[in-house]
Tab-separated table of C-alpha atoms in Angstrom:
chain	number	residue	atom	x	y	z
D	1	UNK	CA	14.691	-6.157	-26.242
D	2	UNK	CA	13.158	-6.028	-29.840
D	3	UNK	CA	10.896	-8.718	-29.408
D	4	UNK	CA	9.810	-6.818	-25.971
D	5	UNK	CA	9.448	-3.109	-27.394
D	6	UNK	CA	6.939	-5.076	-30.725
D	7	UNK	CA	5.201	-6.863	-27.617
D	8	UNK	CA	5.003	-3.610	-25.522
D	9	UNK	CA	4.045	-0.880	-28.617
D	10	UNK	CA	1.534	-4.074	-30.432
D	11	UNK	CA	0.584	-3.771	-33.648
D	12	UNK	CA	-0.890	-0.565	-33.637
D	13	UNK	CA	2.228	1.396	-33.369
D	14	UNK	CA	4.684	-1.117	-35.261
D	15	UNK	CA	2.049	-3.205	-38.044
D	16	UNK	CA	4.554	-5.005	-39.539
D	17	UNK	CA	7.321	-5.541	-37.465
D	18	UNK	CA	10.798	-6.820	-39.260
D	19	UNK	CA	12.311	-10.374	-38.129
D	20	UNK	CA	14.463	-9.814	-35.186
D	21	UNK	CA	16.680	-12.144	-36.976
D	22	UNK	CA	17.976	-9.891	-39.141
D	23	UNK	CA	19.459	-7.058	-36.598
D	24	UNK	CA	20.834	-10.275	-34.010
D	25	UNK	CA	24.377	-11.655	-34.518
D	26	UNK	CA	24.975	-14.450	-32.823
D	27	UNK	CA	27.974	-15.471	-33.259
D	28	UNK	CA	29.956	-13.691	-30.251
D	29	UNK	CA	27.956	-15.449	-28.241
D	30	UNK	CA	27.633	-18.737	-29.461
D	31	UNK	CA	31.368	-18.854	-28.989
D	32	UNK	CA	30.934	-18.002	-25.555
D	33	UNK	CA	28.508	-20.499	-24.882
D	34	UNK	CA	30.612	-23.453	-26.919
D	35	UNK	CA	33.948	-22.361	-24.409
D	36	UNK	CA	31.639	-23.197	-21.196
D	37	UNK	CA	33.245	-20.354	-19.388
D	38	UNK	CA	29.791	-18.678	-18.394
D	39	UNK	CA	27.917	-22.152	-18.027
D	40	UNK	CA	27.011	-21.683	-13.944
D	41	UNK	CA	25.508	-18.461	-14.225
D	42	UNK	CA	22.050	-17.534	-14.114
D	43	UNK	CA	19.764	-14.664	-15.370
D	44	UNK	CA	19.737	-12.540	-12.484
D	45	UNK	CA	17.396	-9.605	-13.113
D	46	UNK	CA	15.237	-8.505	-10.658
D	47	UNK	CA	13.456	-5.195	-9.748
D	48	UNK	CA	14.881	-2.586	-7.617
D	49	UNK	CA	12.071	-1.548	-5.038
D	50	UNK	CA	12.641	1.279	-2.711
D	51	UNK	CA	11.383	1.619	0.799
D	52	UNK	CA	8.683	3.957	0.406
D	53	UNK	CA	6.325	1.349	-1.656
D	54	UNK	CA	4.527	2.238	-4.464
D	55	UNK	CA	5.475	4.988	-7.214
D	56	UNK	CA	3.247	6.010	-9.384
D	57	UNK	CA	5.134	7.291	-12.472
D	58	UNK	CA	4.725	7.669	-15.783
D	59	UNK	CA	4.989	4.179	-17.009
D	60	UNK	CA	7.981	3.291	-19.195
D	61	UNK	CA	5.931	0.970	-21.345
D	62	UNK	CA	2.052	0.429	-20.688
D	63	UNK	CA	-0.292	-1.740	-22.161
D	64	UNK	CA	-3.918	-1.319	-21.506
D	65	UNK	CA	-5.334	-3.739	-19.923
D	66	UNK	CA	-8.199	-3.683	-17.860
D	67	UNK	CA	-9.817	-5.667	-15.862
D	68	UNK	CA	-13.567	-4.712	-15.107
D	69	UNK	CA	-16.153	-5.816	-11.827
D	70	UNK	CA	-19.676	-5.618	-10.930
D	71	UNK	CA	-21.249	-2.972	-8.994
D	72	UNK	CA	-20.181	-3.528	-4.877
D	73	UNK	CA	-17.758	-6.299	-5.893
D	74	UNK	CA	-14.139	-6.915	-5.303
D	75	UNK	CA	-14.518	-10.725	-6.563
D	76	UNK	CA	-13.194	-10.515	-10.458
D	77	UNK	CA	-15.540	-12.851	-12.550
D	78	UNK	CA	-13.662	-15.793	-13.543
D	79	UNK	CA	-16.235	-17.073	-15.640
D	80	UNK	CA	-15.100	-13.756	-17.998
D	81	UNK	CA	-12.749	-14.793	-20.544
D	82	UNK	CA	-11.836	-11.556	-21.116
D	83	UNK	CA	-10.867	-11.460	-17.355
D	84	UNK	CA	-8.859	-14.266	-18.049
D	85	UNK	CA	-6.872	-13.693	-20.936
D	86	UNK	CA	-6.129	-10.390	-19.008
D	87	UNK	CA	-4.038	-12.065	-16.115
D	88	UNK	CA	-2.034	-14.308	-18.895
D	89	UNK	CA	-1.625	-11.207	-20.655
D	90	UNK	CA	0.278	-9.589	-17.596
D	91	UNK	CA	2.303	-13.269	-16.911
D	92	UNK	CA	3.071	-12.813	-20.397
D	93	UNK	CA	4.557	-9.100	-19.826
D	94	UNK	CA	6.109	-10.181	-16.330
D	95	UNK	CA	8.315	-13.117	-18.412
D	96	UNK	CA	9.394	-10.917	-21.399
D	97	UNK	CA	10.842	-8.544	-18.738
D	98	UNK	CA	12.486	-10.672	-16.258
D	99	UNK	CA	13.089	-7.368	-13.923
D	100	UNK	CA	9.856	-5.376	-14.471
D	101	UNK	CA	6.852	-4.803	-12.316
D	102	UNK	CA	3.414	-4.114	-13.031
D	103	UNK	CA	1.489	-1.431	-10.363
D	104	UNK	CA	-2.394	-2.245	-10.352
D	105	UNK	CA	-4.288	0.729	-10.015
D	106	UNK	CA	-7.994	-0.041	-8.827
D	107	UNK	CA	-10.692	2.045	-9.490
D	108	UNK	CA	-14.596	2.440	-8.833
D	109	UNK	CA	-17.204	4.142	-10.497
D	110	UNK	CA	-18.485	7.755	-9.047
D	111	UNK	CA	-22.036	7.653	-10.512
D	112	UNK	CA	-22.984	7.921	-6.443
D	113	UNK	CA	-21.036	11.103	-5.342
D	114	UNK	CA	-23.727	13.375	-6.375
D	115	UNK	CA	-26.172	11.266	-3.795
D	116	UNK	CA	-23.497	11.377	-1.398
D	117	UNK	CA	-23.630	14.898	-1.591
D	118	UNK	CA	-27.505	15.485	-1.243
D	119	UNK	CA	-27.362	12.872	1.764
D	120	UNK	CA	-24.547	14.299	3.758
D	121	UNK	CA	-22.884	17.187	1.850
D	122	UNK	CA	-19.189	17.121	1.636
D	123	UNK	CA	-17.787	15.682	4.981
D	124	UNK	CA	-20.072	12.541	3.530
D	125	UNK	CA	-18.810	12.745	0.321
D	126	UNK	CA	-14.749	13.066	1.517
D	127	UNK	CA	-15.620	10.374	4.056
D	128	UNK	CA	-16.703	7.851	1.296
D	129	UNK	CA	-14.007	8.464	-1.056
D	130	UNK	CA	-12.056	7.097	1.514
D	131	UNK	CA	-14.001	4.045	1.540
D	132	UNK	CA	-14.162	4.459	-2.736
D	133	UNK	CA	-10.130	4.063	-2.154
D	134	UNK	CA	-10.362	1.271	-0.003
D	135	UNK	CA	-12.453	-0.522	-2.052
D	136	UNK	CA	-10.853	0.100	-5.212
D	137	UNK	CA	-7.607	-1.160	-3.263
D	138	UNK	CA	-9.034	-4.076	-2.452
D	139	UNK	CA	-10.120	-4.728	-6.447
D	140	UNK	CA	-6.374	-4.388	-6.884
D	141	UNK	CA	-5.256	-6.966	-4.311
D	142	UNK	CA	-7.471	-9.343	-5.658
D	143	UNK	CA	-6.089	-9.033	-9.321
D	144	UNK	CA	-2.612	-8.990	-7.331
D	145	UNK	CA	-3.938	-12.631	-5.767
D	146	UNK	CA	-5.127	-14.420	-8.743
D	147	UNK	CA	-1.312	-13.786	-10.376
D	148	UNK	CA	-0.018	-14.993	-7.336
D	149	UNK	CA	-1.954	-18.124	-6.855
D	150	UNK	CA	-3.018	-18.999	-10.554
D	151	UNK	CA	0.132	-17.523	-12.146
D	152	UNK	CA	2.959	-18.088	-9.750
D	153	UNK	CA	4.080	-14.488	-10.233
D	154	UNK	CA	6.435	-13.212	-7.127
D	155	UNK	CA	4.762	-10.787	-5.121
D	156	UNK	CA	8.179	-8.559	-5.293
D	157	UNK	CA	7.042	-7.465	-8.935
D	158	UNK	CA	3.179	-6.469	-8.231
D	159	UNK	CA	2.369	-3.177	-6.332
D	160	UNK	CA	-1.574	-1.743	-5.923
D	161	UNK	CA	-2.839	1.377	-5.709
D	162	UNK	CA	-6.531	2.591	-4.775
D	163	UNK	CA	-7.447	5.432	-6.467
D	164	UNK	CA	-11.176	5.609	-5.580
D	165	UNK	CA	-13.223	7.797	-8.303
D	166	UNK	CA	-10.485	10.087	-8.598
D	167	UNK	CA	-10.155	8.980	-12.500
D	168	UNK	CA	-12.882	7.779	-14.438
D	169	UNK	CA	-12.428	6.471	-17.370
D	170	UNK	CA	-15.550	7.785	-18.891
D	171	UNK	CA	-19.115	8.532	-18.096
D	172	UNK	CA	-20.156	4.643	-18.642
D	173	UNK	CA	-20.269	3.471	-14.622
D	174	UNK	CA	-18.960	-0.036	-15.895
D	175	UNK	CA	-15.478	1.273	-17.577
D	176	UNK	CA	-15.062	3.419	-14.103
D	177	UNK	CA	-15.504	0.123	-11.830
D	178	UNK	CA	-12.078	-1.673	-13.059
D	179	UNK	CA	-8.269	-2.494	-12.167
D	180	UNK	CA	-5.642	-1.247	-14.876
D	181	UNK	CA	-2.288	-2.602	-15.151
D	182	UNK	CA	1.085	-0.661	-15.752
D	183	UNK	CA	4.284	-1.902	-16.853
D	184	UNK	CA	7.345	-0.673	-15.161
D	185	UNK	CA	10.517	-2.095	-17.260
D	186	UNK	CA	13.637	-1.879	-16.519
D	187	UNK	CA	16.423	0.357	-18.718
């Protein structure tokens, strides 16, 4: 849990973070282990998902990390090492936290809505921010499929989200077109 919480906060939060070694004693459990009376069991932690999907809740622990597209695209550049180091960065998260899930939130830039409006006033504009949430969906999924297929992460621990141009990031159209990851832990 240590080792999780320095991983979670980084190095902003806790710079210098003491040896777990030094709060862990082992020696209850090494006794356990040398008797063999646990031996057969396995780690059995896994996330507890109710029926109604999705919840989007304050995090427990979140790390930003961000994943960002080109205009009209749902295809995340691969060629992007940033991009990259981003889904190892969430495998990473997934196997410190056997029972956590991460909830991708995709977003897309509003730099358009004004246009929308002059075009086709508001019934335009409310009927493509239904497409913006679609879209920004489908940004998710894709981020959900590359841990699935590249990754091998279970499909039980990633929920998406679509959140259109509800919540952009900033005024740069770049930082608004994006996919941000939140880590639900278990406690």
């Amino acid at each position: 849990i240590y080792q999780s919480a320095i991983y979670a906060y980084g190095n902003q939060l806790i710079r210098d973070p003491v040896d777990a070694d030094r709060f862990v004693d082992l020696q209850h459990l090494q006794k356990l282990e040398a008797s063999g009376a646990f031996a057969e069991q396995k780690v059995a932690i896994a996330p507890l998902k109710t029926a109604g999907g999705p919840v989007e809740v304050d995090p427990l622990l979140s790390k930003d990390i961000r994943f960002l597209f080109a205009p009209n695209s749902s295809d995340l550049d691969l060629n992007n090492q940033e991009n990259l180091k981003n889904l190892e960065a969430i495998k990473r998260l997934l196997t410190v936290s056997p029972g956590s899930t991460i909830l991708l939130r995709g977003h897309v830039d509003n730099s358009l809505v004004e246009e929308f409006r002059k075009k086709g006033g508001e019934p335009f504009v409310r009927q493509m921010s239904l497409k913006a949430v679609e879209f920004s969906k489908a940004r998710a999924g894709e981020i959900r499929r590359l841990l699935i297929e590249r990754h091998q992460v279970d499909t039980a621990r990633l929920d998406i989200a679509g959140r259109g141009w509800d919540e952009p990031a900033g005024t740069d159209p770049e930082q608004n077109r994006r996919v941000e990851a939140q880590w639900f832990t278990l406690e």
